[in-house]
Amino acid sequence: MPRPQQTVFERNVPARAVVDHALGTARQAVLWLDDLGERAGFPALTASTSADIAVVGGGYTGLWSALHAKQRHPGARVVLVEGRSVGWAASGRNGGFCGARLARDDDYGRGRPPDESDPLTRLGQENLAAIGAAVVDLGLDCQWERTGVVDLAIEPHQIDRLLDAAARAARAGAPHTFLDRAKVRAEIASPTYEAGLVRPDAAALVHPARLAAELARVASDLGVEVFEQTRVTGLARAEGGARGAVVLRTTTPAGEATLLADRVLLATSAFPSLLRRYHRHALPVYRYAIATEPLSTALLGAIGWRGRQGLADVAHRSHHYRLTADHRIVFGGHDAVHPYGGQVSRTYEDRPATFRRLAEHLLTTFPQLEGIRLTHRWSGAEDVSTGSGAFFGQAAGGRVQHAAGLAGRGVSGSHFAAQVMLDRLDTLDGAPATERMAATVRHASVPFPPEPVAAAAVRATRRALDQADHQGGRRNALLRSLDALGLGLDT
Ligand SMILES: Cc1cc2nc3c(=O)[nH]c(=O)nc-3n(C[C@H](O)[C@H](O)[C@H](O)COP(=O)(O)OP(=O)(O)OC[C@H]3O[C@@H](n4cnc5c(N)ncnc54)[C@H](O)[C@@H]3O)c2cc1C
């Protein structure tokens, strides 16, 4: 085995005191939710009721589902139930990169290469454009910025990968620009950058929690009935009543009730599926982020970054970072933790060692930030499937639709998944199958193995990703086998 090489973060560790100073003020709280402040909220479901379409889950997937259901069927009674509050989970905690990619393709030799012939590639661009149009048409006040992204080589061995990706983009007619070391550092002043690939069409940035809150506001204005603090504890086919209807049992702080629904959309993400058969189709994985205080004009000037693009390095254990509207840096990635047994629990949210590493890596990336304070550190669970795209399931002859496994592509993928679930419901009324539905079949996933095998597989994959970063980017046999099978644990 070749001797491990240190990464740029191990070669240039910031002084301990500088990291201590930065971390000293970081509260365990989600910047985006803090920034949202108090909002009125929605009532809990206190009496049994019925709906034409019931949606479970008040993250982006559920919210887009409810919104589009109402737009497609204005006369239908659409009810959304959320166990806690709208947008409290991954949808209020993410990095806000709203990307054009819907599947786990990778330009940089870290997995399956992108397949330009896959309809999902084009559908992904259309999906991003549709979200942008919805932001304008619906008046969503969510700090939408069509900045694109810059992918960054932070080790010399990563430069060729950017060049390959640039050549592929040129052949496909994509407007991507390769920046060599001098040019990328002139654009964004980091001593860790070896090269960059500017991809203006790859993503927009958004304020995650605002997007969720605004979707809920608009859905409610359109007539969707939204209930918070209302957890669905189970579902069953209705007996006696409407043929084929489904009963959702709900619980709230005030007691229990039922929701009788003709059709149901399950958008519960990393939380246990209400359909037993899909319990192992998506695993929760915790991801971590930190935020700085607002940067002064002088500090911003020293860094550059005038295009405010989303930034991501192309290491196997990559980092993603961006500016906020008030000029903070939100910096995340690198670490990901799978809770044993797939339990979503607050105990996984506070990992001091992970936050310290993120703070170190931020200060290595931008040494100009010496003396800066971090204000927030937080974590959230995203849902990872084994397939290269989201996972879609159904029950009750198609009356219950379920989407999960959006992982780190859920900001845009949720909009697409909602449309696919609604397309699938509409076929019950004779609507033809759509291209969207067909495109997702190609990316079908298989269930994860039970514990302790799942945890061991995740551990082995994490080790392999770390090794690849210490061995010139070379992927070991495990990662190459996962690539060949189209299986991924490598979010
Ligand atoms: C730190 C972090 C950074 C990320 N960065 C990005 C990024 O930059 N770009 C990107 O595309 N993706 C990113 N992601 C992933 C993205 O946030 C998710 O894919 C997306 O938010 C998933 O949306 P969702 O609606 O499916 O799930 P969630 O937002 O998790 O919502 C699911 C909701 O369902 C509710 N629920 C569950 N079970 C029940 C029940 N039985 N009854 C009632 N309600 C229930 C939950 O309370 C929850 O509110 C990130 C995730 C994290 C954690």
Coordinates of C-alpha atoms and ligand atoms in Angstrom, one line a residue:
M1 CA 0.0 0.0 0.0
P2 CA 1.4 3.5 -0.8
R3 CA 2.4 5.7 2.1
P4 CA -0.5 7.9 3.2
Q5 CA 0.0 11.6 2.3
Q6 CA -1.2 14.4 4.5
T7 CA -4.1 16.5 3.3
V8 CA -3.8 20.3 3.0
F9 CA -5.7 20.6 6.3
E10 CA -3.2 18.4 8.1
R11 CA -0.2 20.2 6.5
N12 CA -1.6 23.6 7.6
V13 CA -3.2 23.3 11.0
P14 CA -4.2 26.7 12.5
A15 CA -2.9 27.7 15.9
R16 CA -4.9 26.0 18.7
A17 CA -5.6 29.4 20.4
V18 CA -7.1 30.8 17.2
V19 CA -9.5 27.8 16.9
D20 CA -10.3 28.0 20.6
H21 CA -11.1 31.7 20.2
A22 CA -13.4 31.0 17.2
L23 CA -15.3 28.2 18.8
G24 CA -15.6 29.9 22.2
T25 CA -18.7 31.8 21.2
A26 CA -20.4 29.2 19.0
R27 CA -23.9 28.2 20.3
Q28 CA -25.4 24.9 19.5
A29 CA -28.2 26.4 17.4
V30 CA -29.2 26.5 13.7
L31 CA -28.3 29.8 12.2
W32 CA -31.1 29.7 9.7
L33 CA -33.8 28.9 12.2
D34 CA -32.5 31.6 14.6
D35 CA -32.5 34.1 11.7
L36 CA -36.2 33.3 11.0
G37 CA -37.2 34.4 14.4
E38 CA -40.7 33.8 15.9
R39 CA -43.5 33.0 13.5
A40 CA -47.2 32.4 14.1
G41 CA -47.2 28.7 13.3
F42 CA -50.1 26.4 12.5
P43 CA -52.5 24.6 14.8
A44 CA -52.4 21.0 15.8
L45 CA -55.1 18.6 14.5
T46 CA -57.4 18.2 17.4
A47 CA -60.4 16.6 15.9
S48 CA -60.7 13.7 13.4
T49 CA -61.2 14.9 9.8
S50 CA -60.8 13.8 6.2
A51 CA -58.9 14.9 3.1
D52 CA -58.7 14.1 -0.6
I53 CA -54.9 14.2 -0.4
A54 CA -53.0 14.0 2.9
V55 CA -49.4 14.8 3.1
V56 CA -47.2 13.6 6.0
G57 CA -44.1 15.7 6.7
G58 CA -43.5 19.5 6.7
G59 CA -40.1 19.6 5.1
Y60 CA -39.6 20.7 1.5
T61 CA -40.8 17.4 0.0
G62 CA -44.1 17.5 1.9
L63 CA -44.5 21.3 1.3
W64 CA -43.9 21.1 -2.4
S65 CA -46.2 18.1 -2.6
A66 CA -49.0 19.9 -0.9
L67 CA -48.5 23.1 -2.9
H68 CA -48.4 21.3 -6.2
A69 CA -51.3 19.0 -5.3
K70 CA -53.4 22.1 -4.6
Q71 CA -52.2 23.8 -7.9
R72 CA -53.0 20.6 -9.9
H73 CA -56.4 20.0 -8.2
P74 CA -57.7 23.3 -6.8
G75 CA -61.0 21.8 -5.7
A76 CA -59.3 19.0 -3.6
R77 CA -59.0 19.2 0.1
V78 CA -55.3 18.9 0.8
V79 CA -54.2 18.5 4.4
L80 CA -50.5 18.5 5.5
V81 CA -49.6 17.1 8.9
E82 CA -46.2 17.8 10.5
G83 CA -44.9 16.0 13.7
R84 CA -43.1 19.1 15.0
S85 CA -43.0 22.4 13.1
V86 CA -42.6 23.1 9.5
G87 CA -39.0 23.1 8.3
W88 CA -37.5 22.3 11.7
A89 CA -35.5 19.2 10.4
A90 CA -33.1 19.0 7.4
S91 CA -35.1 21.5 5.4
G92 CA -34.3 24.2 7.9
R93 CA -30.7 23.2 8.6
N94 CA -29.1 22.5 5.2
G95 CA -26.4 24.5 3.3
G96 CA -29.0 26.0 0.9
F97 CA -27.3 24.7 -2.2
C98 CA -30.1 24.2 -4.6
G99 CA -28.5 22.1 -7.3
A100 CA -29.2 21.0 -10.9
R101 CA -28.2 17.4 -10.2
L102 CA -30.8 14.8 -9.1
A103 CA -28.6 11.7 -9.0
R104 CA -25.4 10.8 -7.3
D105 CA -23.3 11.3 -10.3
D106 CA -19.8 12.7 -9.9
D107 CA -17.6 14.7 -12.2
Y108 CA -14.5 14.1 -10.2
G109 CA -13.7 10.5 -10.1
R110 CA -15.3 10.1 -6.7
G111 CA -18.0 7.8 -8.0
R112 CA -20.1 7.2 -11.0
P113 CA -19.3 9.6 -13.9
P114 CA -22.2 11.8 -15.0
D115 CA -24.3 10.3 -17.8
E116 CA -25.3 13.0 -20.2
S117 CA -27.7 10.6 -21.9
D118 CA -29.6 10.1 -18.7
P119 CA -32.8 12.1 -18.9
L120 CA -32.4 13.0 -15.3
T121 CA -29.5 15.2 -16.3
R122 CA -31.7 17.4 -18.4
L123 CA -34.7 17.1 -16.0
G124 CA -32.4 18.3 -13.2
Q125 CA -31.7 21.6 -15.1
E126 CA -35.4 22.0 -15.8
N127 CA -36.2 21.3 -12.2
L128 CA -33.8 24.0 -11.0
A129 CA -35.3 26.5 -13.5
A130 CA -38.8 25.6 -12.3
I131 CA -37.9 26.2 -8.7
G132 CA -36.4 29.6 -9.7
A133 CA -39.6 30.4 -11.6
A134 CA -41.7 29.4 -8.6
V135 CA -39.7 31.7 -6.3
V136 CA -40.7 34.6 -8.6
D137 CA -44.2 33.6 -9.4
L138 CA -45.2 32.7 -5.8
G139 CA -43.2 35.6 -4.4
L140 CA -41.1 33.3 -2.1
D141 CA -39.0 35.6 0.1
C142 CA -36.1 33.2 0.5
Q143 CA -32.9 35.0 -0.5
W144 CA -32.7 33.1 -3.8
E145 CA -29.4 33.8 -5.6
R146 CA -28.5 32.2 -8.9
T147 CA -24.8 32.3 -8.1
G148 CA -23.7 28.9 -9.4
V149 CA -20.8 27.1 -7.8
V150 CA -17.1 26.9 -8.0
D151 CA -15.6 23.4 -7.6
L152 CA -12.2 23.5 -6.1
A153 CA -9.0 21.4 -6.3
I154 CA -7.3 21.7 -3.0
E155 CA -4.6 19.1 -3.7
P156 CA -2.4 19.0 -6.9
H157 CA -3.8 15.5 -7.8
Q158 CA -7.3 17.0 -8.1
I159 CA -6.4 19.4 -10.9
D160 CA -6.6 16.9 -13.7
R161 CA -10.1 15.9 -12.5
L162 CA -11.2 19.5 -12.9
L163 CA -9.6 19.7 -16.3
D164 CA -11.4 16.4 -17.4
A165 CA -14.7 17.8 -16.1
A166 CA -14.0 21.1 -18.0
A167 CA -13.4 19.2 -21.2
R168 CA -16.6 17.1 -20.7
A169 CA -18.5 20.3 -20.0
A170 CA -17.1 21.9 -23.2
R171 CA -18.2 18.9 -25.3
A172 CA -21.7 19.1 -23.7
G173 CA -21.9 22.8 -24.4
A174 CA -22.1 23.7 -20.7
P175 CA -20.8 27.2 -19.8
H176 CA -18.1 26.1 -17.4
T177 CA -14.7 27.8 -17.0
F178 CA -11.5 26.3 -15.7
L179 CA -9.4 28.5 -13.5
D180 CA -5.8 27.7 -12.8
R181 CA -4.1 28.3 -9.4
A182 CA -3.4 32.0 -10.0
K183 CA -6.9 32.8 -11.4
V184 CA -8.8 30.9 -8.8
R185 CA -6.9 32.6 -6.0
A186 CA -7.5 36.0 -7.6
E187 CA -11.2 35.2 -7.6
I188 CA -11.3 33.8 -4.0
A189 CA -8.2 34.2 -1.9
S190 CA -7.4 30.9 -0.3
P191 CA -3.9 29.4 -0.1
T192 CA -5.5 26.0 -0.3
Y193 CA -6.8 26.4 -3.8
E194 CA -4.9 24.7 -6.7
A195 CA -7.5 25.2 -9.4
G196 CA -11.2 25.8 -9.8
L197 CA -14.1 25.1 -12.1
V198 CA -16.8 27.8 -12.3
R199 CA -20.2 26.3 -13.0
P200 CA -22.8 29.1 -13.2
D201 CA -25.6 26.7 -14.2
A202 CA -25.0 24.2 -11.4
A203 CA -26.9 25.7 -8.5
A204 CA -28.7 28.5 -6.8
L205 CA -28.3 29.4 -3.2
V206 CA -31.2 29.9 -0.9
H207 CA -32.0 30.6 2.8
P208 CA -33.1 27.1 3.8
A209 CA -35.5 27.9 6.7
R210 CA -37.0 30.8 4.8
L211 CA -37.7 28.6 1.8
A212 CA -39.6 26.1 4.1
A213 CA -41.5 28.9 5.9
E214 CA -42.4 30.6 2.6
L215 CA -43.6 27.3 1.0
A216 CA -45.9 26.8 4.0
R217 CA -47.2 30.3 3.9
V218 CA -48.0 30.1 0.2
A219 CA -49.5 26.6 0.4
S220 CA -51.7 27.8 3.3
D221 CA -52.8 30.9 1.3
L222 CA -53.7 28.5 -1.6
G223 CA -56.0 26.6 0.7
V224 CA -53.8 23.7 2.0
E225 CA -54.7 23.0 5.6
V226 CA -51.4 22.8 7.6
F227 CA -51.2 21.1 11.0
E228 CA -48.1 21.2 13.2
Q229 CA -47.3 19.2 16.3
T230 CA -49.3 16.4 14.7
R231 CA -47.4 13.2 14.4
V232 CA -48.8 10.3 12.3
T233 CA -48.3 7.1 14.3
G234 CA -49.7 4.6 11.7
L235 CA -51.8 4.1 8.6
A236 CA -54.2 1.5 7.6
R237 CA -56.8 0.8 4.9
A238 CA -60.2 2.2 6.0
E239 CA -62.9 -0.3 6.7
G240 CA -66.4 0.2 5.7
G241 CA -66.1 3.9 4.6
A242 CA -65.0 5.2 1.2
R243 CA -63.6 2.4 -0.9
G244 CA -59.8 2.3 -0.8
A245 CA -59.4 5.2 1.5
V246 CA -56.6 5.3 4.1
V247 CA -56.8 6.1 7.8
L248 CA -53.9 8.0 9.3
R249 CA -53.7 7.8 13.1
T250 CA -52.4 11.0 14.6
T251 CA -51.2 12.2 18.0
T252 CA -50.8 15.7 19.3
P253 CA -50.1 17.1 22.8
A254 CA -53.9 17.4 23.1
G255 CA -54.7 13.8 22.2
E256 CA -55.3 11.5 19.3
A257 CA -57.3 11.9 16.1
T258 CA -57.7 10.3 12.7
L259 CA -57.3 11.6 9.2
L260 CA -59.3 9.7 6.6
A261 CA -57.6 10.3 3.2
D262 CA -58.3 9.2 -0.3
R263 CA -54.7 9.6 -1.2
V264 CA -51.5 9.9 0.9
L265 CA -48.1 11.3 0.2
L266 CA -45.4 10.3 2.6
A267 CA -42.5 12.8 2.9
T268 CA -40.9 11.7 6.2
S269 CA -37.3 11.7 4.9
A270 CA -34.8 10.3 7.4
F271 CA -37.5 9.5 10.0
P272 CA -38.9 5.9 10.1
S273 CA -41.1 5.2 7.1
L274 CA -44.8 4.7 8.0
L275 CA -44.6 1.7 5.6
R276 CA -42.8 -1.1 7.3
R277 CA -41.6 -2.5 4.0
Y278 CA -39.5 0.6 3.4
H279 CA -37.8 0.9 6.8
R280 CA -34.4 0.1 5.4
H281 CA -34.6 1.9 2.1
A282 CA -33.2 5.1 3.5
L283 CA -30.8 5.6 6.4
P284 CA -30.4 8.8 8.4
V285 CA -26.9 10.3 8.2
Y286 CA -26.0 13.3 10.3
R287 CA -24.2 16.2 8.7
Y288 CA -22.6 19.2 10.5
A289 CA -22.1 22.9 9.9
I290 CA -20.8 26.1 11.5
A291 CA -21.4 29.7 10.8
T292 CA -19.2 32.8 11.4
E293 CA -20.2 36.2 12.6
P294 CA -20.9 38.7 9.7
L295 CA -17.6 39.5 8.0
S296 CA -16.5 43.1 8.0
T297 CA -16.1 44.8 4.6
A298 CA -12.3 44.8 5.0
L299 CA -12.3 41.0 5.7
L300 CA -14.6 40.3 2.8
G301 CA -12.4 42.5 0.6
A302 CA -9.4 40.4 1.7
I303 CA -11.1 37.2 0.6
G304 CA -12.7 38.5 -2.6
W305 CA -15.5 36.1 -3.5
R306 CA -17.4 38.9 -5.2
G307 CA -19.5 36.4 -7.2
R308 CA -20.8 34.9 -3.9
Q309 CA -20.8 31.4 -5.5
G310 CA -21.4 28.3 -3.5
L311 CA -18.0 26.6 -3.0
A312 CA -17.2 22.9 -2.7
D313 CA -13.8 21.2 -2.8
V314 CA -13.5 17.9 -4.7
A315 CA -12.0 15.8 -2.0
H316 CA -13.8 12.6 -1.2
R317 CA -14.7 14.0 2.2
S318 CA -15.5 17.4 0.8
H319 CA -16.5 20.7 2.3
H320 CA -19.3 23.0 1.1
Y321 CA -19.5 26.6 2.0
R322 CA -21.2 29.8 1.1
L323 CA -21.9 33.4 2.1
T324 CA -25.2 34.4 3.7
A325 CA -27.1 37.6 2.9
D326 CA -25.5 39.3 6.0
H327 CA -22.0 38.2 4.9
R328 CA -21.4 35.3 7.3
I329 CA -19.7 32.1 6.0
V330 CA -21.6 28.9 6.5
F331 CA -19.1 26.0 6.3
G332 CA -20.0 22.3 6.5
G333 CA -19.3 18.8 5.2
H334 CA -16.3 16.5 5.7
D335 CA -17.8 14.4 8.5
A336 CA -21.0 12.4 8.3
V337 CA -22.3 10.1 11.1
H338 CA -24.7 7.2 10.7
P339 CA -26.6 6.5 13.9
Y340 CA -26.6 2.8 14.8
G341 CA -30.0 1.3 14.2
G342 CA -31.1 4.4 12.1
Q343 CA -32.5 6.4 15.0
V344 CA -32.9 10.1 14.5
S345 CA -32.0 11.5 17.8
R346 CA -30.7 14.8 19.2
T347 CA -27.8 12.9 20.8
Y348 CA -26.0 12.9 17.5
E349 CA -26.3 16.6 17.0
D350 CA -23.4 17.8 19.3
R351 CA -20.1 16.4 18.2
P352 CA -17.4 18.7 19.6
A353 CA -14.6 16.9 17.7
T354 CA -16.4 17.4 14.4
F355 CA -17.1 21.1 15.0
R356 CA -13.5 21.6 16.0
R357 CA -12.3 20.0 12.8
L358 CA -14.7 22.2 10.7
A359 CA -13.4 25.3 12.5
E360 CA -9.8 24.2 11.8
H361 CA -10.6 23.5 8.2
L362 CA -12.3 26.9 7.8
L363 CA -9.3 28.7 9.2
T364 CA -6.9 26.7 7.0
T365 CA -9.0 27.7 4.0
F366 CA -9.1 31.3 5.0
P367 CA -6.3 32.3 7.3
Q368 CA -7.5 35.9 6.9
L369 CA -10.3 34.9 9.3
E370 CA -7.9 34.7 12.3
G371 CA -9.7 36.4 15.2
I372 CA -13.2 35.7 13.8
R373 CA -15.9 34.3 16.1
L374 CA -18.2 31.5 15.2
T375 CA -21.8 32.1 16.3
H376 CA -23.5 28.8 15.5
R377 CA -22.8 25.1 15.2
W378 CA -25.5 22.6 14.3
S379 CA -26.3 19.3 12.7
G380 CA -29.2 17.6 11.0
A381 CA -30.1 14.2 9.6
E382 CA -30.5 13.7 5.8
D383 CA -31.8 10.5 4.3
V384 CA -29.4 8.4 2.2
S385 CA -30.6 5.6 -0.1
T386 CA -28.4 2.9 -1.7
G387 CA -29.5 4.1 -5.2
S388 CA -28.0 6.9 -7.1
G389 CA -31.2 8.9 -7.0
A390 CA -34.2 9.3 -4.6
F391 CA -36.2 6.3 -3.7
F392 CA -39.9 6.0 -4.6
G393 CA -42.3 3.4 -3.0
Q394 CA -46.0 2.9 -2.8
A395 CA -48.8 1.0 -1.1
A396 CA -52.6 0.6 -1.1
G397 CA -52.6 0.1 -4.9
G398 CA -50.7 3.3 -5.5
R399 CA -53.0 5.5 -3.2
V400 CA -50.1 5.9 -0.8
Q401 CA -46.9 7.3 -2.4
H402 CA -43.6 7.6 -0.6
A403 CA -40.3 9.4 -1.5
A404 CA -37.1 9.4 0.5
G405 CA -33.4 9.1 0.0
L406 CA -32.8 12.7 -1.3
A407 CA -29.6 13.0 0.7
G408 CA -27.5 16.0 -0.1
R409 CA -29.6 16.9 -3.2
G410 CA -32.9 17.4 -1.4
V411 CA -33.1 21.2 -1.7
S412 CA -33.9 20.8 -5.4
G413 CA -34.6 17.1 -5.3
S414 CA -37.6 17.6 -3.1
H415 CA -39.4 19.6 -5.8
F416 CA -38.8 16.9 -8.3
A417 CA -39.8 14.1 -5.9
A418 CA -43.0 15.9 -5.1
Q419 CA -43.9 16.1 -8.8
V420 CA -43.0 12.4 -9.3
M421 CA -45.3 11.3 -6.4
L422 CA -48.1 13.5 -7.8
D423 CA -47.6 12.1 -11.3
R424 CA -47.8 8.6 -9.9
L425 CA -51.1 9.5 -8.1
D426 CA -52.5 11.0 -11.2
T427 CA -52.1 7.8 -13.1
L428 CA -54.8 6.3 -10.9
D429 CA -57.2 8.7 -12.7
G430 CA -55.9 7.6 -16.1
A431 CA -53.2 10.2 -16.6
P432 CA -50.3 8.9 -18.7
A433 CA -47.0 8.0 -17.1
T434 CA -44.6 10.9 -17.3
E435 CA -40.9 11.2 -18.4
R436 CA -40.1 12.1 -14.8
M437 CA -41.6 8.8 -13.5
A438 CA -39.7 6.8 -16.1
A439 CA -36.4 8.6 -15.4
T440 CA -36.5 7.7 -11.7
V441 CA -36.9 3.9 -12.4
R442 CA -33.3 3.8 -13.7
H443 CA -32.1 4.9 -10.3
A444 CA -33.9 2.4 -8.2
S445 CA -32.4 1.5 -4.8
V446 CA -32.3 -1.7 -2.8
P447 CA -32.7 -1.8 1.0
F448 CA -29.8 -1.4 3.3
P449 CA -28.8 -4.6 5.2
P450 CA -29.9 -4.8 8.9
E451 CA -27.6 -3.8 11.8
P452 CA -24.9 -4.5 12.6
V453 CA -24.0 -5.0 8.9
A454 CA -25.3 -1.5 7.9
A455 CA -23.2 0.2 10.5
A456 CA -20.1 -1.9 9.5
A457 CA -20.7 -1.1 5.8
V458 CA -21.0 2.7 6.6
R459 CA -17.8 2.6 8.7
A460 CA -15.9 0.7 6.0
T461 CA -17.0 3.2 3.4
R462 CA -16.1 6.2 5.6
R463 CA -12.6 4.7 6.1
A464 CA -12.2 4.1 2.4
L465 CA -13.2 7.7 1.6
D466 CA -10.7 9.0 4.1
Q467 CA -8.0 6.7 2.7
A468 CA -8.7 7.9 -0.8
D469 CA -8.0 11.5 0.3
H470 CA -4.7 10.3 1.8
Q471 CA -3.6 8.4 -1.3
G472 CA -3.8 10.8 -4.2
G473 CA -7.5 10.3 -4.6
R474 CA -7.2 6.6 -5.5
R475 CA -10.4 4.6 -4.7
N476 CA -9.9 1.2 -3.1
A477 CA -11.7 -2.0 -4.1
L478 CA -14.7 -1.4 -1.9
L479 CA -15.4 2.0 -3.4
R480 CA -14.8 0.7 -6.9
S481 CA -17.2 -2.2 -6.3
L482 CA -19.9 0.3 -5.0
D483 CA -19.3 2.4 -8.2
A484 CA -19.7 -0.7 -10.4
L485 CA -22.9 -1.7 -8.7
G486 CA -24.3 1.8 -8.7
L487 CA -24.6 1.6 -5.0
G488 CA -23.6 4.5 -2.8
L489 CA -23.0 5.1 0.8
D490 CA -20.5 7.8 -0.1
T491 CA -22.5 11.0 0.5
Ligands
LIG1 C1 -26.4 19.9 7.6 C2 -27.1 19.6 6.3 C3 -26.7 20.2 5.1 C4 -27.3 19.9 3.9 N1 -27.0 20.7 2.8 C5 -27.7 20.5 1.7 C6 -27.5 21.3 0.6 O1 -26.7 22.3 0.6 N2 -28.2 21.1 -0.6 C7 -29.1 20.0 -0.7 O2 -29.7 19.8 -1.7 N3 -29.4 19.3 0.4 C8 -28.7 19.5 1.6 N4 -29.0 18.7 2.7 C9 -30.1 17.7 2.6 C10 -31.5 18.4 2.5 O3 -31.6 19.3 3.6 C11 -32.6 17.3 2.6 O4 -32.4 16.4 1.5 C12 -34.0 17.9 2.4 O5 -34.2 19.0 3.3 C13 -35.0 16.8 2.7 O6 -36.3 17.4 2.8 P1 -37.5 16.5 3.3 O7 -38.7 17.4 3.3 O8 -37.6 15.3 2.5 O9 -37.1 16.1 4.7 P2 -37.1 16.9 6.1 O10 -36.8 18.3 6.0 O11 -36.3 16.1 7.1 O12 -38.6 16.8 6.6 C14 -39.2 15.7 7.0 C15 -40.4 16.1 8.0 O13 -41.2 15.0 8.2 C16 -41.7 15.1 9.5 N5 -42.1 13.7 9.9 C17 -41.4 12.6 9.9 N6 -42.2 11.6 10.4 C18 -43.4 12.1 10.6 C19 -44.6 11.5 11.1 N7 -44.7 10.2 11.4 N8 -45.7 12.3 11.3 C20 -45.6 13.6 11.0 N9 -44.5 14.2 10.5 C21 -43.4 13.4 10.4 C22 -40.5 15.5 10.3 O14 -40.9 16.1 11.5 C23 -39.8 16.5 9.3 O15 -40.3 17.8 9.5 C24 -28.4 19.0 3.9 C25 -28.8 18.3 5.1 C26 -28.2 18.7 6.3 C27 -28.7 18.0 7.5

